[in-house]
Amino acid sequence: MTAHAVLTALSMTTLLTALFALKFRYWRRPKLLGAYAALFFSAEYLGHAYLIPEDAFGSWIIILCFGLSVPVILAIYLLDRHEKKHDRTEG
């Protein structure tokens, strides 16, 4: 297993976990997000190890997934701030 496969799995996991946290507003539940991230990282890593060819994804997928994660994480931060400001938190 190469560092490229690990980075690809990590970048996809970061994006999917951030989208999950934003959609369902789970940013205040770190244990659930950690379990979700571990599940997806394991699936991606095992997929790269046994199913997906080594050259299936180029370096662009790592840049794309990490790049798309940035605005999603920023949206989570701004939404959390907005909800705290207007006292509309769930917990």
mmCIF file with all atom_site columns, C-alpha atoms in Angstrom:
data_model
loop_
_atom_site.group_PDB
_atom_site.id
_atom_site.type_symbol
_atom_site.label_atom_id
_atom_site.label_alt_id
_atom_site.label_comp_id
_atom_site.label_asym_id
_atom_site.label_entity_id
_atom_site.label_seq_id
_atom_site.pdbx_PDB_ins_code
_atom_site.Cartn_x
_atom_site.Cartn_y
_atom_site.Cartn_z
_atom_site.occupancy
_atom_site.B_iso_or_equiv
_atom_site.pdbx_formal_charge
_atom_site.auth_seq_id
_atom_site.auth_comp_id
_atom_site.auth_asym_id
_atom_site.auth_atom_id
_atom_site.pdbx_PDB_model_num
ATOM 1  C CA . MET A 1 1  ? 0.000   0.000  0.000   1.00 0.00 ? 1  MET A CA 1
ATOM 2  C CA . THR A 1 2  ? 1.418   3.340  -0.995  1.00 0.00 ? 2  THR A CA 1
ATOM 3  C CA . ALA A 1 3  ? 1.184   6.769  0.532   1.00 0.00 ? 3  ALA A CA 1
ATOM 4  C CA . HIS A 1 4  ? -0.900  7.797  -2.476  1.00 0.00 ? 4  HIS A CA 1
ATOM 5  C CA . ALA A 1 5  ? -3.604  5.267  -1.579  1.00 0.00 ? 5  ALA A CA 1
ATOM 6  C CA . VAL A 1 6  ? -3.622  6.421  2.044   1.00 0.00 ? 6  VAL A CA 1
ATOM 7  C CA . LEU A 1 7  ? -3.917  10.079 1.013   1.00 0.00 ? 7  LEU A CA 1
ATOM 8  C CA . THR A 1 8  ? -6.688  9.251  -1.439  1.00 0.00 ? 8  THR A CA 1
ATOM 9  C CA . ALA A 1 9  ? -8.628  7.380  1.236   1.00 0.00 ? 9  ALA A CA 1
ATOM 10 C CA . LEU A 1 10 ? -8.040  10.187 3.738   1.00 0.00 ? 10 LEU A CA 1
ATOM 11 C CA . SER A 1 11 ? -9.162  12.902 1.333   1.00 0.00 ? 11 SER A CA 1
ATOM 12 C CA . MET A 1 12 ? -12.346 11.065 0.387   1.00 0.00 ? 12 MET A CA 1
ATOM 13 C CA . THR A 1 13 ? -13.046 10.334 4.044   1.00 0.00 ? 13 THR A CA 1
ATOM 14 C CA . THR A 1 14 ? -12.578 13.988 4.963   1.00 0.00 ? 14 THR A CA 1
ATOM 15 C CA . LEU A 1 15 ? -15.001 15.160 2.299   1.00 0.00 ? 15 LEU A CA 1
ATOM 16 C CA . LEU A 1 16 ? -17.668 12.546 3.051   1.00 0.00 ? 16 LEU A CA 1
ATOM 17 C CA . THR A 1 17 ? -17.463 13.105 6.803   1.00 0.00 ? 17 THR A CA 1
ATOM 18 C CA . ALA A 1 18 ? -17.693 16.877 6.399   1.00 0.00 ? 18 ALA A CA 1
ATOM 19 C CA . LEU A 1 19 ? -20.726 16.534 4.137   1.00 0.00 ? 19 LEU A CA 1
ATOM 20 C CA . PHE A 1 20 ? -22.346 14.129 6.607   1.00 0.00 ? 20 PHE A CA 1
ATOM 21 C CA . ALA A 1 21 ? -21.724 16.540 9.489   1.00 0.00 ? 21 ALA A CA 1
ATOM 22 C CA . LEU A 1 22 ? -23.162 19.466 7.524   1.00 0.00 ? 22 LEU A CA 1
ATOM 23 C CA . LYS A 1 23 ? -26.245 17.668 6.245   1.00 0.00 ? 23 LYS A CA 1
ATOM 24 C CA . PHE A 1 24 ? -27.273 16.129 9.551   1.00 0.00 ? 24 PHE A CA 1
ATOM 25 C CA . ARG A 1 25 ? -25.699 18.759 11.847  1.00 0.00 ? 25 ARG A CA 1
ATOM 26 C CA . TYR A 1 26 ? -23.572 16.237 13.698  1.00 0.00 ? 26 TYR A CA 1
ATOM 27 C CA . TRP A 1 27 ? -20.591 18.509 14.316  1.00 0.00 ? 27 TRP A CA 1
ATOM 28 C CA . ARG A 1 28 ? -21.411 18.455 18.039  1.00 0.00 ? 28 ARG A CA 1
ATOM 29 C CA . ARG A 1 29 ? -21.185 14.644 18.158  1.00 0.00 ? 29 ARG A CA 1
ATOM 30 C CA . PRO A 1 30 ? -17.487 13.852 17.677  1.00 0.00 ? 30 PRO A CA 1
ATOM 31 C CA . LYS A 1 31 ? -17.803 10.166 18.594  1.00 0.00 ? 31 LYS A CA 1
ATOM 32 C CA . LEU A 1 32 ? -20.357 9.595  15.859  1.00 0.00 ? 32 LEU A CA 1
ATOM 33 C CA . LEU A 1 33 ? -18.284 11.545 13.348  1.00 0.00 ? 33 LEU A CA 1
ATOM 34 C CA . GLY A 1 34 ? -15.188 9.579  14.344  1.00 0.00 ? 34 GLY A CA 1
ATOM 35 C CA . ALA A 1 35 ? -17.006 6.280  13.851  1.00 0.00 ? 35 ALA A CA 1
ATOM 36 C CA . TYR A 1 36 ? -18.350 7.468  10.485  1.00 0.00 ? 36 TYR A CA 1
ATOM 37 C CA . ALA A 1 37 ? -14.884 8.577  9.386   1.00 0.00 ? 37 ALA A CA 1
ATOM 38 C CA . ALA A 1 38 ? -13.306 5.301  10.551  1.00 0.00 ? 38 ALA A CA 1
ATOM 39 C CA . LEU A 1 39 ? -15.906 3.321  8.606   1.00 0.00 ? 39 LEU A CA 1
ATOM 40 C CA . PHE A 1 40 ? -15.318 5.236  5.390   1.00 0.00 ? 40 PHE A CA 1
ATOM 41 C CA . PHE A 1 41 ? -11.543 5.291  5.764   1.00 0.00 ? 41 PHE A CA 1
ATOM 42 C CA . SER A 1 42 ? -11.529 1.519  6.285   1.00 0.00 ? 42 SER A CA 1
ATOM 43 C CA . ALA A 1 43 ? -13.757 0.979  3.269   1.00 0.00 ? 43 ALA A CA 1
ATOM 44 C CA . GLU A 1 44 ? -11.655 3.254  1.060   1.00 0.00 ? 44 GLU A CA 1
ATOM 45 C CA . TYR A 1 45 ? -8.369  1.800  2.266   1.00 0.00 ? 45 TYR A CA 1
ATOM 46 C CA . LEU A 1 46 ? -9.531  -1.805 1.784   1.00 0.00 ? 46 LEU A CA 1
ATOM 47 C CA . GLY A 1 47 ? -10.969 -0.879 -1.587  1.00 0.00 ? 47 GLY A CA 1
ATOM 48 C CA . HIS A 1 48 ? -7.618  0.479  -2.697  1.00 0.00 ? 48 HIS A CA 1
ATOM 49 C CA . ALA A 1 49 ? -5.834  -2.552 -1.299  1.00 0.00 ? 49 ALA A CA 1
ATOM 50 C CA . TYR A 1 50 ? -8.000  -5.247 -2.884  1.00 0.00 ? 50 TYR A CA 1
ATOM 51 C CA . LEU A 1 51 ? -10.399 -3.879 -5.504  1.00 0.00 ? 51 LEU A CA 1
ATOM 52 C CA . ILE A 1 52 ? -9.261  -0.642 -7.092  1.00 0.00 ? 52 ILE A CA 1
ATOM 53 C CA . PRO A 1 53 ? -6.181  -0.665 -9.354  1.00 0.00 ? 53 PRO A CA 1
ATOM 54 C CA . GLU A 1 54 ? -3.206  1.337  -8.123  1.00 0.00 ? 54 GLU A CA 1
ATOM 55 C CA . ASP A 1 55 ? -3.425  3.891  -10.960 1.00 0.00 ? 55 ASP A CA 1
ATOM 56 C CA . ALA A 1 56 ? -7.221  4.313  -10.913 1.00 0.00 ? 56 ALA A CA 1
ATOM 57 C CA . PHE A 1 57 ? -7.101  7.713  -9.230  1.00 0.00 ? 57 PHE A CA 1
ATOM 58 C CA . GLY A 1 58 ? -4.537  10.338 -10.002 1.00 0.00 ? 58 GLY A CA 1
ATOM 59 C CA . SER A 1 59 ? -3.252  12.986 -7.655  1.00 0.00 ? 59 SER A CA 1
ATOM 60 C CA . TRP A 1 60 ? -6.063  15.262 -8.799  1.00 0.00 ? 60 TRP A CA 1
ATOM 61 C CA . ILE A 1 61 ? -8.623  13.342 -6.716  1.00 0.00 ? 61 ILE A CA 1
ATOM 62 C CA . ILE A 1 62 ? -6.674  14.103 -3.525  1.00 0.00 ? 62 ILE A CA 1
ATOM 63 C CA . ILE A 1 63 ? -6.507  17.801 -4.368  1.00 0.00 ? 63 ILE A CA 1
ATOM 64 C CA . LEU A 1 64 ? -10.169 17.876 -5.402  1.00 0.00 ? 64 LEU A CA 1
ATOM 65 C CA . CYS A 1 65 ? -11.494 16.137 -2.281  1.00 0.00 ? 65 CYS A CA 1
ATOM 66 C CA . PHE A 1 66 ? -9.372  18.166 0.132   1.00 0.00 ? 66 PHE A CA 1
ATOM 67 C CA . GLY A 1 67 ? -10.235 21.326 -1.822  1.00 0.00 ? 67 GLY A CA 1
ATOM 68 C CA . LEU A 1 68 ? -13.962 20.625 -1.628  1.00 0.00 ? 68 LEU A CA 1
ATOM 69 C CA . SER A 1 69 ? -13.667 19.820 2.074   1.00 0.00 ? 69 SER A CA 1
ATOM 70 C CA . VAL A 1 70 ? -12.481 23.341 2.848   1.00 0.00 ? 70 VAL A CA 1
ATOM 71 C CA . PRO A 1 71 ? -15.719 25.186 1.888   1.00 0.00 ? 71 PRO A CA 1
ATOM 72 C CA . VAL A 1 72 ? -17.843 22.492 3.557   1.00 0.00 ? 72 VAL A CA 1
ATOM 73 C CA . ILE A 1 73 ? -15.909 22.827 6.827   1.00 0.00 ? 73 ILE A CA 1
ATOM 74 C CA . LEU A 1 74 ? -16.137 26.618 6.513   1.00 0.00 ? 74 LEU A CA 1
ATOM 75 C CA . ALA A 1 75 ? -19.913 26.301 6.029   1.00 0.00 ? 75 ALA A CA 1
ATOM 76 C CA . ILE A 1 76 ? -20.128 24.149 9.168   1.00 0.00 ? 76 ILE A CA 1
ATOM 77 C CA . TYR A 1 77 ? -18.196 26.762 11.134  1.00 0.00 ? 77 TYR A CA 1
ATOM 78 C CA . LEU A 1 78 ? -20.342 29.653 9.870   1.00 0.00 ? 78 LEU A CA 1
ATOM 79 C CA . LEU A 1 79 ? -23.605 27.775 10.404  1.00 0.00 ? 79 LEU A CA 1
ATOM 80 C CA . ASP A 1 80 ? -22.599 26.851 13.945  1.00 0.00 ? 80 ASP A CA 1
ATOM 81 C CA . ARG A 1 81 ? -21.701 30.472 14.674  1.00 0.00 ? 81 ARG A CA 1
ATOM 82 C CA . HIS A 1 82 ? -24.987 31.680 13.194  1.00 0.00 ? 82 HIS A CA 1
ATOM 83 C CA . GLU A 1 83 ? -27.022 29.224 15.245  1.00 0.00 ? 83 GLU A CA 1
ATOM 84 C CA . LYS A 1 84 ? -25.205 30.154 18.452  1.00 0.00 ? 84 LYS A CA 1
ATOM 85 C CA . LYS A 1 85 ? -25.727 33.832 17.730  1.00 0.00 ? 85 LYS A CA 1
ATOM 86 C CA . HIS A 1 86 ? -29.455 33.357 17.274  1.00 0.00 ? 86 HIS A CA 1
ATOM 87 C CA . ASP A 1 87 ? -29.708 30.763 20.066  1.00 0.00 ? 87 ASP A CA 1
ATOM 88 C CA . ARG A 1 88 ? -31.005 28.016 17.792  1.00 0.00 ? 88 ARG A CA 1
ATOM 89 C CA . THR A 1 89 ? -28.806 25.150 18.931  1.00 0.00 ? 89 THR A CA 1
ATOM 90 C CA . GLU A 1 90 ? -30.147 21.636 19.264  1.00 0.00 ? 90 GLU A CA 1
ATOM 91 C CA . GLY A 1 91 ? -28.198 20.590 22.352  1.00 0.00 ? 91 GLY A CA 1
#
